[in-house]
């Protein structure tokens, strides 16, 4: 077992194009969002496993010895098992969670326990996980959590090597190791979500941009990093209801909605094409095309009935500053993305952020096409992140 | 004997513009708007032809005798001739319009002269007439005001020259011509439109003549049977726009992103067809669900028109304001500003409607509460007209 501290981060995700249409077999583009989840793992010999999640105020501890005594034959040897509902129930008993434990808390703890017991149950550890990502906003925070856990646990148990070399500030695992990380992260996601698509953990593991259609996931080669504003309207919505609403509209008006979904598919494909061509030196015209695609897709999503007054306001505010936005994810509130093409005056960007914040929204200036799960040297992390991991 | 006739404005519900020639399938629905143009024709024996258009402050007069002397052989005998540019030039000489005459003015006068000289030439002597035309329709807003003008002129001139009978019987407040007579009115109105527009589609004058709702596809126009009258708000943002530029913009977007825009046009076509279907089923006692469907179609089409790039901030504002009152709106016509329609389903509280109109007016828009699916060209008894209309025709 390793003894030095591990610092790992993984990005969240946004859907760039194709949300809702993807449910009906169309192409979606999911991109890594550079709002990241950070995990610090300190191996110990104190006989305890400590899990601390400052974002949701959780601190749990288990005795390694007691965990060792558990009959965990329900976890198969070797490859990652499908976490069934029964398995999750057994984990709950193991975890010793109180009945009144909040769902978010308990699922995060159970996912950790599942991965810990499956990957490296003998190790005493101190784990702190802190995220820049808001939870439950469709930005892949649970996947980033699972990816960080999988990467850190696999590395501390030496299932995969630590790619960080002397002098490195940051590094990434090999393709094969990332595949193993992703496989375990997906299992963690299954504990949390039951039946996830696997896209969120794939984006968080691989980074960059992925195309997703009918269950098949593939990476876009060398997509450019795009600067964006990520805005959370904080208007709650029920994803299931929104998805059902689109299905109902398709059933009610098939001749109207089916071609609309085809048009959205074509937007995703055109975006993929443009991103593929942008390479090292993207041209201004390419950013203009991206903006046109954003605008058209936003109108299409409104036509599908997943818009919301808060999102209209978001779009209006950014448009008043010459910027182009669309909802990302389920709609009905939630988040939107705004493209920041190169050459914008920073005061204009600041004014836009101010205007969005004045609407009561949260707003981050960040990027998409970000690196996937990475391992960092202790000194390379932002002091803000260090303090958060220190619980300050 | 004087008569007044009114022709309704024409309004596109589903413009379906910007389509390439090979996309022959696109359907559009045009409906008669109950903002009307009114014409009063008073026959005289004073040897003069007087044309008065109070909306644009025009008063023109000609001596019948002088008009009689003109060589109008450039107007063929019998059926309505195609007004060519050369013909329009000759009309200009005849009209005696000054060179600095505004385009709107001169086209209105030329259309009148063309119709007067062509329709009345069969008479032994050209009639002396006093004609006043006043409209509730704003001009140049895509609402068919020139077509309504042409329809009124054609109907009135054909009737005073007894080419078609006057359908108004004793005791009638209002009446309409027979199908055959309406076809003749429409044919001449189309010629008037050609003087004004050069190469119009013919839909505007058809809607104004026939009323109700028309479907327009591949140049073919057909009436929807018994469409319901729908109450609406008609709002003019008064933001000027260039129709040609907007149409070209859609074409360019289609050329740039064919795989994205072609299915979008297909979706718009499907909206028109669904609307036609629902209107056809609404009949005597429309159900609330049918109005909800119309509202959903309005919303979807408005988003599609925005996706085509013909939206505008003023139209977004219009839609937002009406949505805040639970109502559904879309741009009508070219977009980029111009007009929008808002459906007023039955059962709305009048105070809510008034509040919506107020809110729209506060945005600087003009707003009318009116209806679509209105009657086409009609002839009215003198006493049946609103005093407001009477006063307008009296130039007050």
XYZ file of C-alpha atoms in Angstrom, chain A:
392
model
C 0.000 0.000 0.000
C 1.098 3.517 -0.688
C 1.718 5.919 2.138
C 1.857 9.313 0.521
C -1.133 11.569 0.148
C -3.036 11.439 -3.130
C -4.733 14.517 -4.633
C -7.172 13.727 -7.400
C -9.673 15.843 -9.313
C -12.398 15.096 -11.835
C -14.561 17.457 -13.891
C -18.320 17.800 -13.984
C -20.183 17.736 -17.256
C -22.660 19.645 -19.370
C -24.632 18.593 -22.394
C -23.579 20.877 -25.222
C -26.301 19.727 -27.628
C -28.810 16.900 -27.879
C -30.495 16.839 -24.495
C -34.011 15.402 -24.710
C -33.492 14.379 -28.338
C -30.978 11.803 -27.128
C -33.819 10.013 -25.326
C -35.334 9.472 -28.771
C -32.235 8.010 -30.347
C -30.510 11.200 -31.504
C -26.886 12.237 -31.017
C -25.876 14.195 -27.927
C -22.567 15.917 -27.190
C -21.465 15.807 -23.551
C -18.475 17.906 -22.559
C -16.278 18.001 -19.467
C -16.930 21.103 -17.367
C -13.938 22.621 -15.628
C -15.760 22.948 -12.331
C -14.093 20.076 -10.536
C -14.440 17.709 -7.616
C -11.252 17.309 -5.562
C -10.362 14.360 -3.387
C -7.524 14.058 -0.905
C -6.673 10.586 0.299
C -4.278 10.158 3.198
C -3.302 6.558 3.914
C -3.021 5.757 7.647
C -2.249 3.030 10.007
C -4.745 4.124 12.664
C -7.234 1.366 11.900
C -9.942 3.791 10.811
C -11.628 4.766 7.590
C -12.669 8.430 7.672
C -14.869 9.963 5.011
C -15.427 13.694 5.057
C -17.659 15.547 2.568
C -17.514 19.232 3.501
C -20.013 20.345 0.807
C -22.809 18.442 2.537
C -21.332 18.526 6.047
C -20.811 14.790 6.357
C -18.166 13.083 8.466
C -18.301 9.293 8.804
C -15.853 6.890 10.300
C -15.612 3.123 10.406
C -13.224 0.706 12.086
C -11.241 -1.191 9.499
C -11.304 -4.259 11.738
C -15.075 -4.260 11.950
C -15.412 -3.788 8.203
C -13.050 -6.730 7.691
C -15.299 -8.988 9.733
C -18.316 -8.309 7.573
C -19.626 -10.968 5.317
C -19.171 -9.143 2.091
C -19.437 -12.179 -0.106
C -22.286 -10.290 -1.707
C -19.486 -8.388 -3.414
C -17.951 -10.732 -5.929
C -14.240 -11.134 -6.311
C -12.412 -9.505 -9.171
C -14.333 -7.463 -11.673
C -16.802 -4.778 -10.790
C -20.174 -6.230 -9.841
C -23.520 -4.751 -10.702
C -24.758 -3.118 -7.497
C -28.278 -4.460 -7.182
C -30.929 -2.990 -4.865
C -30.358 -5.914 -2.508
C -26.676 -5.134 -2.447
C -27.427 -1.539 -1.625
C -29.665 -2.656 1.234
C -26.889 -4.815 2.678
C -24.488 -1.900 2.350
C -26.877 0.224 4.368
C -26.710 -2.260 7.217
C -22.932 -2.283 6.967
C -22.747 1.488 6.923
C -24.824 1.819 10.040
C -26.658 4.814 8.640
C -29.539 6.148 10.750
C -33.014 5.871 9.254
C -33.411 9.602 9.095
C -30.250 10.118 7.113
C -30.819 12.391 4.127
C -30.883 10.600 0.791
C -28.001 12.570 -0.691
C -25.852 11.832 2.322
C -26.637 8.162 2.443
C -26.101 7.540 -1.244
C -22.726 9.297 -1.148
C -21.686 7.195 1.836
C -22.963 3.967 0.323
C -21.183 4.625 -2.968
C -17.962 5.160 -1.050
C -18.433 2.030 1.015
C -19.238 -0.014 -2.035
C -16.082 1.115 -3.809
C -13.924 0.830 -0.672
C -15.112 -2.667 0.182
C -14.804 -3.829 -3.411
C -11.431 -2.294 -4.227
C -9.319 -2.160 -1.058
C -10.968 -3.030 2.190
C -7.885 -3.462 4.342
C -6.554 0.061 4.149
C -6.937 2.737 6.846
C -7.646 5.983 5.092
C -8.647 9.566 5.549
C -10.655 10.803 2.580
C -11.904 14.325 2.049
C -13.953 15.148 -1.036
C -14.865 18.735 -1.903
C -16.515 20.009 -5.073
C -16.899 23.240 -6.980
C -19.999 21.701 -8.557
C -23.475 22.398 -7.235
C -25.248 19.157 -6.449
C -28.418 18.022 -8.195
C -28.118 20.587 -10.979
C -27.503 18.049 -13.720
C -23.789 18.860 -13.826
C -22.467 15.382 -13.063
C -21.332 16.012 -9.482
C -22.075 12.458 -8.363
C -20.141 11.045 -11.313
C -17.156 13.287 -10.561
C -17.333 12.006 -6.965
C -17.410 8.369 -8.093
C -14.567 8.942 -10.547
C -12.404 10.567 -7.859
C -13.102 7.731 -5.436
C -12.399 5.032 -8.016
C -9.162 6.659 -9.151
C -7.893 7.272 -5.615
C -8.825 3.851 -4.227
C -7.431 1.961 -7.222
C -4.191 3.938 -6.903
C -3.756 3.588 -3.128
C -4.333 -0.173 -3.425
C -1.857 -0.219 -6.299
C -4.338 -1.727 -8.735
C -3.157 1.039 -11.029
C 0.130 2.966 -10.785
C 0.357 6.558 -9.618
C 1.218 8.491 -12.786
C 2.533 11.549 -10.908
C 6.288 11.770 -11.335
C 8.765 13.904 -9.387
C 8.416 17.495 -10.476
C 4.979 16.957 -12.053
C 2.271 19.411 -11.018
C -0.435 17.299 -12.575
C -0.677 14.103 -14.572
C -3.153 11.580 -15.905
C -3.420 7.796 -16.046
C -2.952 5.639 -19.152
C -5.850 4.684 -21.351
C -6.105 1.203 -19.849
C -6.029 2.538 -16.312
C -8.648 5.132 -17.166
C -10.857 2.345 -18.476
C -10.599 0.576 -15.131
C -11.291 3.814 -13.255
C -14.325 4.421 -15.459
C -15.637 0.916 -14.931
C -15.566 1.267 -11.159
C -16.884 4.807 -11.279
C -19.849 3.533 -13.249
C -20.555 1.035 -10.468
C -20.447 3.855 -7.955
C -22.916 5.744 -10.141
C -25.201 2.729 -10.143
C -25.290 2.738 -6.355
C -26.285 6.397 -6.433
C -28.598 6.506 -9.452
C -29.812 2.964 -10.038
C -29.705 2.995 -13.820
C -27.434 5.759 -15.098
C -26.420 6.060 -18.737
C -22.715 5.989 -18.005
C -22.114 9.215 -19.890
C -21.461 11.346 -16.808
C -18.694 9.098 -15.466
C -17.230 8.661 -18.965
C -16.973 12.420 -19.453
C -15.525 12.873 -15.980
C -12.935 10.138 -16.589
C -11.897 10.980 -20.152
C -12.504 14.731 -20.223
C -12.820 16.623 -23.486
C -16.010 15.959 -25.424
C -17.998 12.803 -25.978
C -20.633 11.915 -28.504
C -23.412 9.759 -27.139
C -26.106 7.985 -29.138
C -28.291 4.989 -28.341
C -26.009 3.837 -25.560
C -22.791 4.149 -27.553
C -20.180 6.544 -26.252
C -17.137 7.748 -28.205
C -14.627 10.543 -27.629
C -14.207 13.486 -29.954
C -10.571 13.748 -30.984
C -8.808 16.839 -29.663
C -11.803 19.089 -29.110
C -10.908 22.700 -28.346
C -11.382 24.059 -24.849
C -14.183 26.610 -25.032
C -14.580 29.395 -22.484
C -18.106 29.653 -21.119
C -20.306 31.083 -18.439
C -22.115 28.379 -16.527
C -25.240 29.780 -14.905
C -27.494 28.046 -12.408
C -30.975 29.576 -12.295
C -31.520 27.454 -9.168
C -35.096 26.897 -10.311
C -35.857 23.315 -9.284
C -37.338 20.976 -11.834
C -38.377 17.365 -12.167
C -36.339 15.739 -14.897
C -38.722 12.812 -15.212
C -41.681 15.138 -15.762
C -39.802 17.135 -18.386
C -38.723 14.013 -20.269
C -42.293 12.676 -20.137
C -43.591 16.021 -21.399
C -41.447 15.783 -24.497
C -42.576 12.224 -25.107
C -46.208 13.317 -24.764
C -45.714 16.154 -27.210
C -44.165 13.727 -29.689
C -47.125 11.367 -29.283
C -49.642 14.205 -29.608
C -48.000 15.910 -32.612
C -45.746 13.317 -34.267
C -45.527 15.135 -37.620
C -44.439 18.322 -35.867
C -42.079 16.956 -33.229
C -40.305 14.164 -35.114
C -38.711 16.553 -37.648
C -37.852 18.875 -34.772
C -35.856 16.060 -33.145
C -34.192 15.431 -36.506
C -33.224 19.090 -36.646
C -31.715 18.882 -33.144
C -29.767 15.780 -34.209
C -28.399 17.756 -37.150
C -27.340 20.535 -34.788
C -25.358 18.057 -32.671
C -23.704 16.633 -35.782
C -22.852 20.062 -37.155
C -21.378 21.042 -33.783
C -19.308 17.862 -33.704
C -18.063 18.633 -37.196
C -17.091 22.198 -36.326
C -15.377 21.186 -33.069
C -13.436 18.562 -35.025
C -12.228 21.207 -37.484
C -11.337 23.820 -34.896
C -8.043 22.219 -33.871
C -5.149 24.454 -32.871
C -6.193 27.757 -34.382
C -9.980 28.115 -34.471
C -11.274 30.808 -36.814
C -13.765 33.497 -35.761
C -16.327 32.152 -38.244
C -16.299 28.854 -36.396
C -17.262 30.541 -33.144
C -20.066 32.321 -34.993
C -21.342 28.961 -36.193
C -21.226 27.612 -32.634
C -23.280 30.625 -31.563
C -25.855 30.059 -34.303
C -26.150 26.405 -33.296
C -26.655 27.414 -29.668
C -29.436 29.840 -30.623
C -31.265 27.396 -32.875
C -31.087 24.596 -30.331
C -32.408 26.844 -27.581
C -35.448 27.676 -29.725
C -35.948 23.996 -30.482
C -35.810 23.097 -26.783
C -38.424 25.785 -26.129
C -40.545 24.281 -28.905
C -40.253 20.901 -27.169
C -41.722 22.523 -24.084
C -38.710 22.293 -21.747
C -38.093 26.026 -21.543
C -38.745 28.253 -18.544
C -39.090 31.952 -17.828
C -35.818 31.902 -15.857
C -33.987 30.470 -18.853
C -35.585 33.065 -21.138
C -34.285 35.680 -18.756
C -30.811 34.132 -18.810
C -30.803 34.178 -22.607
C -32.119 37.716 -22.763
C -29.533 39.030 -20.313
C -26.642 37.453 -22.174
C -28.051 38.535 -25.534
C -28.112 42.126 -24.274
C -24.327 41.706 -23.943
C -23.979 40.159 -27.400
C -23.609 36.628 -26.071
C -25.424 33.424 -26.941
C -26.832 30.917 -24.458
C -28.853 27.753 -24.201
C -30.212 25.622 -21.416
C -28.173 22.528 -20.680
C -29.683 19.324 -19.397
C -33.316 18.831 -18.512
C -34.492 22.448 -18.801
C -37.495 23.769 -16.907
C -35.040 25.844 -14.867
C -31.648 24.436 -13.923
C -28.521 25.499 -15.784
C -27.567 27.321 -18.924
C -24.307 27.763 -20.807
C -23.080 30.903 -22.557
C -20.285 30.787 -25.105
C -17.437 33.244 -24.515
C -15.727 33.516 -27.856
C -12.146 34.834 -27.935
C -11.604 38.560 -28.120
C -14.315 39.595 -25.675
C -13.528 42.533 -23.413
C -13.225 41.299 -19.847
C -15.317 44.212 -18.476
C -18.160 43.085 -20.757
C -17.873 39.551 -19.414
C -17.857 40.858 -15.849
C -20.902 42.995 -16.568
C -22.708 39.962 -17.920
C -21.859 37.923 -14.828
C -23.068 40.773 -12.661
C -26.316 41.014 -14.582
C -26.904 37.272 -14.218
C -26.135 37.353 -10.518
C -28.573 40.244 -10.107
C -31.268 37.927 -11.446
C -30.581 35.701 -8.451
C -28.602 33.158 -10.481
C -25.219 31.622 -9.621
C -22.665 32.197 -12.338
C -19.200 30.748 -12.961
C -16.696 31.714 -15.622
C -15.127 28.407 -16.625
C -14.444 26.210 -19.640
C -15.646 23.063 -21.348
C -13.580 20.373 -23.010
C -11.672 20.237 -19.712
C -9.174 17.506 -18.731
C -10.652 14.331 -17.255
C -9.663 12.748 -13.945
C -6.181 13.915 -12.963
C -3.740 13.558 -10.106
C -2.109 16.659 -8.634
C 0.983 17.448 -6.599
C 0.205 18.884 -3.171
C 1.778 22.225 -3.933
C 0.047 22.677 -7.296
C -3.467 23.042 -5.947
C -5.086 26.421 -5.507
C -5.030 27.586 -1.870
C -8.806 27.897 -2.056
C -9.037 24.173 -2.840
C -6.468 23.261 -0.175
C -8.451 25.141 2.439
C -11.684 23.517 1.387
C -10.073 20.075 1.682
C -8.798 21.144 5.098
C -12.381 21.831 6.052
C -11.922 25.591 6.337
